[in-house]
Tab-separated table of C-alpha atoms in Angstrom:
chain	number	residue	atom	x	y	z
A	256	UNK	CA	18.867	-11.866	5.166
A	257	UNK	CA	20.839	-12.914	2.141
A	258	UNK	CA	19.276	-14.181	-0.873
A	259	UNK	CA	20.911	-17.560	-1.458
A	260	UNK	CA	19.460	-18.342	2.333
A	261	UNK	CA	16.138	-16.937	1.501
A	262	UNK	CA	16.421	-19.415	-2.098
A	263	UNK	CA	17.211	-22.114	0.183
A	264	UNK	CA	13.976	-21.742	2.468
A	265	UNK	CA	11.705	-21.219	-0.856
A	266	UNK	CA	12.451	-24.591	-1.617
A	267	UNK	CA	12.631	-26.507	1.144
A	268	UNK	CA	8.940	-24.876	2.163
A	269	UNK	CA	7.425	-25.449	-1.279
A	270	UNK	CA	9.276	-29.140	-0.752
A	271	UNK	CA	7.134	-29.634	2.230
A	272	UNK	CA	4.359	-28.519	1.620
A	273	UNK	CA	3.946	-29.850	-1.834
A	274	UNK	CA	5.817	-32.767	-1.554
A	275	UNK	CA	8.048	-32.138	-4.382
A	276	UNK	CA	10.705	-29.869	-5.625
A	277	UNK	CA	9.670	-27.015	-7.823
A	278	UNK	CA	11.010	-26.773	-11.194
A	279	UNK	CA	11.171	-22.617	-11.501
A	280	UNK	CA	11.860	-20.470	-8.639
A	281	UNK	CA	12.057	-16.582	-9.117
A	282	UNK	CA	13.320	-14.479	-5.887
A	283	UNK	CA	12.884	-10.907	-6.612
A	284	UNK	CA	12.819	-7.785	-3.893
A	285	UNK	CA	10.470	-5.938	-2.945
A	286	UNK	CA	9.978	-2.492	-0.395
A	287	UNK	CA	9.246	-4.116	2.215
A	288	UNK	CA	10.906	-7.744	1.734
A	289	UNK	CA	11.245	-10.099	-1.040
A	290	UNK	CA	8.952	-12.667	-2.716
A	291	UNK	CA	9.982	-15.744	-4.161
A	292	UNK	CA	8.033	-17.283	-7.360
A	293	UNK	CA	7.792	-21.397	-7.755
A	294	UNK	CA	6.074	-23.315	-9.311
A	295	UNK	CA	6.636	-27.493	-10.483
A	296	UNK	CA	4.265	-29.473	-13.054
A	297	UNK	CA	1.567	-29.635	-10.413
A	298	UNK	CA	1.759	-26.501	-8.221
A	299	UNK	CA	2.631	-23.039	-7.967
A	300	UNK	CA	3.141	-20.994	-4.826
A	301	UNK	CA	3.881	-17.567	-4.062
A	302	UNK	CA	6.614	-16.822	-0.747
A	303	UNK	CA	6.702	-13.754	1.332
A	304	UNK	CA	9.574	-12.435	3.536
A	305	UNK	CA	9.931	-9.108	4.833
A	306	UNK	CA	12.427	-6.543	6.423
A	307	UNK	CA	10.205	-5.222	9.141
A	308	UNK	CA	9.383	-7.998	11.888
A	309	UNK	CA	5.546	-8.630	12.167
A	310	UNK	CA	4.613	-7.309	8.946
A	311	UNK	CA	3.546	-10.735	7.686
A	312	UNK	CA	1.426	-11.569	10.324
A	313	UNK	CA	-0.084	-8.012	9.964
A	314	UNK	CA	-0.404	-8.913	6.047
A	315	UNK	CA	-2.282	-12.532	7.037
A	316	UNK	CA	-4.957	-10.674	8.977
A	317	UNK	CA	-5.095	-7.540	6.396
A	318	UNK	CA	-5.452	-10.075	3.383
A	319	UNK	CA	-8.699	-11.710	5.271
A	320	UNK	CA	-10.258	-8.466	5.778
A	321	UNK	CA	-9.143	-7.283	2.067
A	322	UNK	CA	-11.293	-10.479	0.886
A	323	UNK	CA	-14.045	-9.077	2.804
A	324	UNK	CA	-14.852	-6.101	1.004
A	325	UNK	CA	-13.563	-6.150	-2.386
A	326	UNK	CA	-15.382	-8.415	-5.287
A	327	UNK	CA	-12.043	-9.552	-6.897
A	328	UNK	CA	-9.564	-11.753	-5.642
A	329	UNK	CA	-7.337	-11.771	-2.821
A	330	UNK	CA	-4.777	-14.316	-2.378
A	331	UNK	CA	-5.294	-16.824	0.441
A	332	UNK	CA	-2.747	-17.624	2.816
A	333	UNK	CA	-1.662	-21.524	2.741
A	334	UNK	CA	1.150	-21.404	5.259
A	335	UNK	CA	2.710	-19.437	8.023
A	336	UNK	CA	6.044	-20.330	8.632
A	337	UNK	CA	9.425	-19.668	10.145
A	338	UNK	CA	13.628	-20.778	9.283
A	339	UNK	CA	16.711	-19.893	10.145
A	340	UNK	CA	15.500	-16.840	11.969
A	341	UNK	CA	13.166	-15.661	8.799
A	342	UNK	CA	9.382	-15.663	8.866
A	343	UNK	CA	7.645	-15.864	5.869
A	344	UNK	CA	4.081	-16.787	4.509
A	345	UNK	CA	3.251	-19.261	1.423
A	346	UNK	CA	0.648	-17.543	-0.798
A	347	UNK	CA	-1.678	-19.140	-3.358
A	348	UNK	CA	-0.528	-18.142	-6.852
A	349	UNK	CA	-2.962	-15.852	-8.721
A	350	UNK	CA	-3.065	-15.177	-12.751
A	351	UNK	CA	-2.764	-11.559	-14.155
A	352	UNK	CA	-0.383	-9.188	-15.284
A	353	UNK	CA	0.661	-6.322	-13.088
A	354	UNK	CA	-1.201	-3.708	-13.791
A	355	UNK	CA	1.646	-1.031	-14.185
A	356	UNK	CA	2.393	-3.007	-17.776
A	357	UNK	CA	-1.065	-1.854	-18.815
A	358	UNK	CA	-0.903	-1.294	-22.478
A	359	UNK	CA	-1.115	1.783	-23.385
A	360	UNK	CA	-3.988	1.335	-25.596
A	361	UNK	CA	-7.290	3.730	-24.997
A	362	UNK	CA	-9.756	0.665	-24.638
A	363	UNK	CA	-7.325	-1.065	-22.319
A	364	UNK	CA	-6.531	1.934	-20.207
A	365	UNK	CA	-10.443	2.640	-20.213
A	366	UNK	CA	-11.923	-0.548	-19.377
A	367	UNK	CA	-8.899	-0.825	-16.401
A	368	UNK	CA	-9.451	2.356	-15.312
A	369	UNK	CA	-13.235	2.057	-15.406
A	370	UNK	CA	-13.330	-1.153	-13.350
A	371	UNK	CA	-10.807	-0.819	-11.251
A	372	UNK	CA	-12.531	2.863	-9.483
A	373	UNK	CA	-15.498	1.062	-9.743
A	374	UNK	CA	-14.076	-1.413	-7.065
A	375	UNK	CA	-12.422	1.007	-4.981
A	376	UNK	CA	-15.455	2.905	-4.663
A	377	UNK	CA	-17.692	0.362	-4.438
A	378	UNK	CA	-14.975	-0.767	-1.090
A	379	UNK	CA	-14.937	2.923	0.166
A	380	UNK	CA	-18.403	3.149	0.155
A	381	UNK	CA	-19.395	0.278	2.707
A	382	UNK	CA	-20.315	1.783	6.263
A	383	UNK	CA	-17.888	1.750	9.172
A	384	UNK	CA	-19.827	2.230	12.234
A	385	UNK	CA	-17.119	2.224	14.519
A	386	UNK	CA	-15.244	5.366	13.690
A	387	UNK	CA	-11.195	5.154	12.347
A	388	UNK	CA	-9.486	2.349	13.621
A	389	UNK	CA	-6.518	3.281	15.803
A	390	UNK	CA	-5.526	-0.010	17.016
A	391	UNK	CA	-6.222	-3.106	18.811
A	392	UNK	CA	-9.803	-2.366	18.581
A	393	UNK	CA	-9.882	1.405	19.548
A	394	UNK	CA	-11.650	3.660	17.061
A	395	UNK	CA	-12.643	7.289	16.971
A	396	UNK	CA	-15.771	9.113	15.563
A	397	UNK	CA	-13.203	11.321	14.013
A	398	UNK	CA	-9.741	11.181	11.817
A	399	UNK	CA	-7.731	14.091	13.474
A	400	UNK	CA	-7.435	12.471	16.543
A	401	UNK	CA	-6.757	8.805	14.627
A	402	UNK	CA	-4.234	10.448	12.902
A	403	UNK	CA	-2.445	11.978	15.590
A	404	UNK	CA	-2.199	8.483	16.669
A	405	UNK	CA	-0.696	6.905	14.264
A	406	UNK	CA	1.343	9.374	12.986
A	407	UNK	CA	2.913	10.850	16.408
A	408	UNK	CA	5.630	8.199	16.577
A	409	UNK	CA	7.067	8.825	13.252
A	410	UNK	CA	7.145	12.828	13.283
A	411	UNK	CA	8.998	11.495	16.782
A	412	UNK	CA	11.162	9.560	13.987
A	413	UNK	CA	12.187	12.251	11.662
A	414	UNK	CA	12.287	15.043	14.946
A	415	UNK	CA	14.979	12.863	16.413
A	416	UNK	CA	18.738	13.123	16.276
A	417	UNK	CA	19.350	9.211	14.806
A	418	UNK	CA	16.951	10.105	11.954
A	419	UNK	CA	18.472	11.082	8.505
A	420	UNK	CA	16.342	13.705	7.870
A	421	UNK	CA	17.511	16.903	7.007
A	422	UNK	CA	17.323	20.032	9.181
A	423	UNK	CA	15.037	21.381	6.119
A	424	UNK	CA	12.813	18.346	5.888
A	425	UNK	CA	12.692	18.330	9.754
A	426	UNK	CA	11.098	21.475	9.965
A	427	UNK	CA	9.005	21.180	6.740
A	428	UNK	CA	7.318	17.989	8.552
A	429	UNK	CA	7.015	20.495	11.778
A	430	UNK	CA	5.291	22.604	9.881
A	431	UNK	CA	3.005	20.144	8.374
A	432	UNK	CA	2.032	18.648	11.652
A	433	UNK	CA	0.940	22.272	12.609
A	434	UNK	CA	-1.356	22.059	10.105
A	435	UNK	CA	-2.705	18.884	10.382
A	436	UNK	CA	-6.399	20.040	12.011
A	437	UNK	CA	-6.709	22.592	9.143
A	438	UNK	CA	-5.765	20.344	5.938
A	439	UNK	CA	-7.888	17.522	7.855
A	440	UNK	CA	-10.762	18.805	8.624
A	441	UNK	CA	-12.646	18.082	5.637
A	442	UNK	CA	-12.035	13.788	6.232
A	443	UNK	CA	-12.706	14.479	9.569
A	444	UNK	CA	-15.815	12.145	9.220
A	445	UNK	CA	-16.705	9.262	6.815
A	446	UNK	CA	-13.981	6.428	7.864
A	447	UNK	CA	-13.798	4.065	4.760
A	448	UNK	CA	-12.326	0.574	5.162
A	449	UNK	CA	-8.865	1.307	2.685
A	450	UNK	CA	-6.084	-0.822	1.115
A	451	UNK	CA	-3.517	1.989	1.923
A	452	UNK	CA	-0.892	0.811	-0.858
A	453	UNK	CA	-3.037	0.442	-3.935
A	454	UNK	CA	-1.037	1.962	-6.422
A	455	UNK	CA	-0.697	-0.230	-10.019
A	456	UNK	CA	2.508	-2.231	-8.660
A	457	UNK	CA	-0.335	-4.103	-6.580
A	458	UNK	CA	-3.074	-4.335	-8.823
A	459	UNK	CA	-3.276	-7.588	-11.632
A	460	UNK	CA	-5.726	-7.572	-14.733
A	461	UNK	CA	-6.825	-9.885	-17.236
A	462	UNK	CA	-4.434	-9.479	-20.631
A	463	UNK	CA	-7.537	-10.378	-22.601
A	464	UNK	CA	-10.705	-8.313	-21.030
A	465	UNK	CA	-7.998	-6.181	-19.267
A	466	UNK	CA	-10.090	-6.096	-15.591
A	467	UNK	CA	-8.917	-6.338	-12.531
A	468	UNK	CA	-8.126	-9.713	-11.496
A	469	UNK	CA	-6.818	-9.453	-8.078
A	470	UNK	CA	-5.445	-7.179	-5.201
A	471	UNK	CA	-2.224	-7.936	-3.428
A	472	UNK	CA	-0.292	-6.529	-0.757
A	473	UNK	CA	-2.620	-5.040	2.179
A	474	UNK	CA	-0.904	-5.448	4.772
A	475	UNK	CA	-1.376	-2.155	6.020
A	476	UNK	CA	-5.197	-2.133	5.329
A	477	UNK	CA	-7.525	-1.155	7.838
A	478	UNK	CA	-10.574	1.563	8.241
A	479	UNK	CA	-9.174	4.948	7.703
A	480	UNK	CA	-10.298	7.311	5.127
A	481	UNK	CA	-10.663	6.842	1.381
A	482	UNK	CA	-8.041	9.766	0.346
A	483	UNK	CA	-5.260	7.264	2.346
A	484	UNK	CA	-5.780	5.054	-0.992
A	485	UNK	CA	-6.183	7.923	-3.296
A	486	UNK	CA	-3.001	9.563	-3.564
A	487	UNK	CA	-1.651	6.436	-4.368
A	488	UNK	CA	-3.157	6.030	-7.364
A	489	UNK	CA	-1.260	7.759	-9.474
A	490	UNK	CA	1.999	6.985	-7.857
A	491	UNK	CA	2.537	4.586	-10.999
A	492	UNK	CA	1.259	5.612	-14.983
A	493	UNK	CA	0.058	8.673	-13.647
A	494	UNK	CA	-1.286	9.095	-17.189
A	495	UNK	CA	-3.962	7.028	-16.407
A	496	UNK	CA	-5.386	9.830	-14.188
A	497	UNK	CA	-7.380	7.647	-11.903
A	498	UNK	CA	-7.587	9.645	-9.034
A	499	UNK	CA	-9.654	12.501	-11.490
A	500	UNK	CA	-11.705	9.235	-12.639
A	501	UNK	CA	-12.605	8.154	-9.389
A	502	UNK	CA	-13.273	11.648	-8.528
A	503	UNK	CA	-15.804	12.270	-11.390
A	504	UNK	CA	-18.035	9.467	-10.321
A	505	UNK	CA	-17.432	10.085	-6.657
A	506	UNK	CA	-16.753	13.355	-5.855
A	507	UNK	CA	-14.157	14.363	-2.878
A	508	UNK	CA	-14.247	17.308	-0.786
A	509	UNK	CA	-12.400	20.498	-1.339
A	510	UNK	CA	-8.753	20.700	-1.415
A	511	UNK	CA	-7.818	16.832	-1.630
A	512	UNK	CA	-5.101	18.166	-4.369
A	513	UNK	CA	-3.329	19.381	-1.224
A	514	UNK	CA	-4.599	16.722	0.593
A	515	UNK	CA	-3.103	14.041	-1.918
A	516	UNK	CA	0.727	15.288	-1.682
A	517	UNK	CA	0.656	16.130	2.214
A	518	UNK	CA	-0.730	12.312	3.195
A	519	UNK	CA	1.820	11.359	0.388
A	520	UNK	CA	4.649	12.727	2.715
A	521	UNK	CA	3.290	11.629	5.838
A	522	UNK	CA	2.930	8.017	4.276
A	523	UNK	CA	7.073	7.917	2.890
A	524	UNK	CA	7.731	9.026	6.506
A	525	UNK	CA	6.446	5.658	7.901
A	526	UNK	CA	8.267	3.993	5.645
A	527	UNK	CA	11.354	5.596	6.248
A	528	UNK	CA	10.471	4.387	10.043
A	529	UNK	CA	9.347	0.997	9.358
A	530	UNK	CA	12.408	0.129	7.139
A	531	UNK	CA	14.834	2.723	7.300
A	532	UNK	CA	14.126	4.378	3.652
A	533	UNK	CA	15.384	7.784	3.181
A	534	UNK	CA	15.659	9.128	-0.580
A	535	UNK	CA	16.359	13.256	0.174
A	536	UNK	CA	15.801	14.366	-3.478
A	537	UNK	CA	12.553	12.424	-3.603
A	538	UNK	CA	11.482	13.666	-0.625
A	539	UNK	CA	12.156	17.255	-1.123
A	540	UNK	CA	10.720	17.049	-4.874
A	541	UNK	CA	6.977	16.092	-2.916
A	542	UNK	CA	7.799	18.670	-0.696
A	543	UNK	CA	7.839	21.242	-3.122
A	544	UNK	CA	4.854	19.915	-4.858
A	545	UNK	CA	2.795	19.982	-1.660
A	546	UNK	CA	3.737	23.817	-1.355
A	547	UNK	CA	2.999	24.615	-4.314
A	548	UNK	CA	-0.431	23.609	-4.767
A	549	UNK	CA	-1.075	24.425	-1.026
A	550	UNK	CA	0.453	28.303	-2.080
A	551	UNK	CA	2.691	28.177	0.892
C-alpha cells in the first residue's frame, strides 16, 4: 500500500460518509498499519489500515469487548469498509493527549499513574469463568496449555529456515520454550480479560486533570493473564514505574521480573510473524536482560 493511495481512500470515505470533504487530513504509520486523521468544520474521524489481513476485523470485535470492561472510553467503530484492495475501519475521534507526552511533572505523573493502574486492575480483576481463551470459543482451566497454543506457530516461525532469526536467537527461543511449564507455572490459574498492547503509545489523558481519557488499539485483546499487559507497561517512560505501582496495590506472584522480559520476547516474536519485524540488536538486548535477571 502506498500512501498517496491510502490519502486518496481517507477522503473519499470521510466524503461519503460525511457528506463533505474534510479540511485537515493527517496520515501517519503505525506497527501494524497506518491511521489517517480528518477532520472538516463539522466532523472528525479517525481511519485505520493495516499490514496484516484481518487485523481490523479482529480490532472491531476486540474494541466491543474492550468497552465492556474498562470505565473509560473506547472508540466506537462507525464504518467497515474496503478500496482498491485495502480494508480499513472509520473510528470516532476521541480527545486526549497520548499519554507517552505525559509531563514530567510529579502531580501529573502521579495522578496518571494512579488512575490509570487503578483501571487496569480494576479490568484484571473481573472473573473469567471460562478458563484462557484459545480461540473460536475454546478455553482452558489453565495457561500452559493456552499458551502452547498460541505460541506453537510462531516458535514454528523463528525455528524455520525462511525466518531471519539468527542461529543464536533460534536456539535462545528453544531454550525458552523448554522452560515454558517452569517460568509459567505461577499464572497457571487466574485468566484475566487483558488489552495485550497497553503500553503509553495507546493510552490518552486529560491535559488538564491528567486521567485517562481513553484506550485505543486492542485488537489483540482477549482473556489471558494479567502479566500479558504488564510487561508492557513500561515499554514507554519507563520512569513512570507502573508496573511496581500496580504491583504495590495488587501484588503478583513470584518471579514476574523474569516473567516480564520472557513474555516480552515471546510477544516481539508474533510480531515478527504477523508483519515480518525483525530488529536483531533489539532482540538480543531483551535477550540478555531476560538472562540476567533469570541468572541463566
Amino acid at each position: 500500500m502506498q500512501e498517496h493511495q491510502l490519502n486518496r481512500i481517507a477522503i473519499k470515505a470521510f466524503r461519503t460518509l460525511f457528506a463533505g470533504n474534510p479540511d485537515y487530513c493527517n496520515l501517519q504509520s503505525t506497527f501494524y498499519g497506518w491511521v489517517a486523521f480528518l477532520s472538516s468544520e463539522k466532523r472528525r474521524a479517525v481511519i485505520k489500515f493495516c499490514r496484516q489481513v484481518g487485523r481490523l476485523s479482529q480490532e472491531i470485535q476486540a474494541l466491543k469487548r474492550l468497552n465492556t470492561y474498562i470505565d473509560c472510553k473506547v472508540p466506537d467503530v462507525l464504518f467497515f469498509g474496503y478500496e482498491e484492495g485495502c480494508e480499513y475501519i472509520v473510528m470516532e475521534w476521541v480527545d486526549g493527549i497520548p499519554a507517552h507526552e505525559l509531563p514530567k511533572d510529579q502531580n501529573a505523573i502521579d495522578v496518571f499513574s494512579e488512575h490509570y493502574t487503578d483501571l487496569l486492575i480494576q479490568m484484571h480483576d473481573q472473573p473469567q469463568n471460562n478458563g484462557f481463551e484459545i480461540i473460536d470459543n475454546k478455553y482452558s482451566s489453565r495457561l500452559i496449555p493456552a499458551f502452547d497454543e498460541w505460541m506453537a506457530p510462531v516458535l514454528s516461525y523463528i525455528t524455520s529456515s525462511a525466518s531471519p532469526f539468527s542461529t543464536t536467537l533460534k536456539k535462545n527461543y528453544e531454550q525458552m520454550w523448554e522452560a515454558r511449564h517452569e517460568l509459567l507455572a505461577a499464572m497457571n490459574t487466574q485468566p484475566s480479560f487483558v488489552h495485550d498492547d497497553c503500553h503509553l503509545g495507546n493510552v490518552l489523558f486529560d491535559p488538564e486533570t491528567y486521567r485517562v481519557t481513553a484506550i485505543l488499539d486492542p485488537a489483540d485483546a482477549g482473556v489471558k493473564h494479567r502479566e500479558f499487559d504488564l510487561f508492557h507497561l513500561n515499554d514507554i517512560r519507563p520512569e513512570l514505574d507502573l508496573i511496581a505501582r500496580y504491583h504495590a496495590k495488587s501484588p503478583l506472584a513470584e518471579g514476574y521480573e523474569v516473567r516480564r522480559w520472557y513474555l516480552s520476547l515471546w510477544d516481539d516474536a508474533k510480531h515478527a510473524l504477523n508483519i515480518g519485524w525483525y530488529d536483531e540488536q533489539h532482540l538480543l538486548h531483551k535477550m540478555h536482560r531476560y538472562q540476567h535477571v533469570a541468572k541463566l
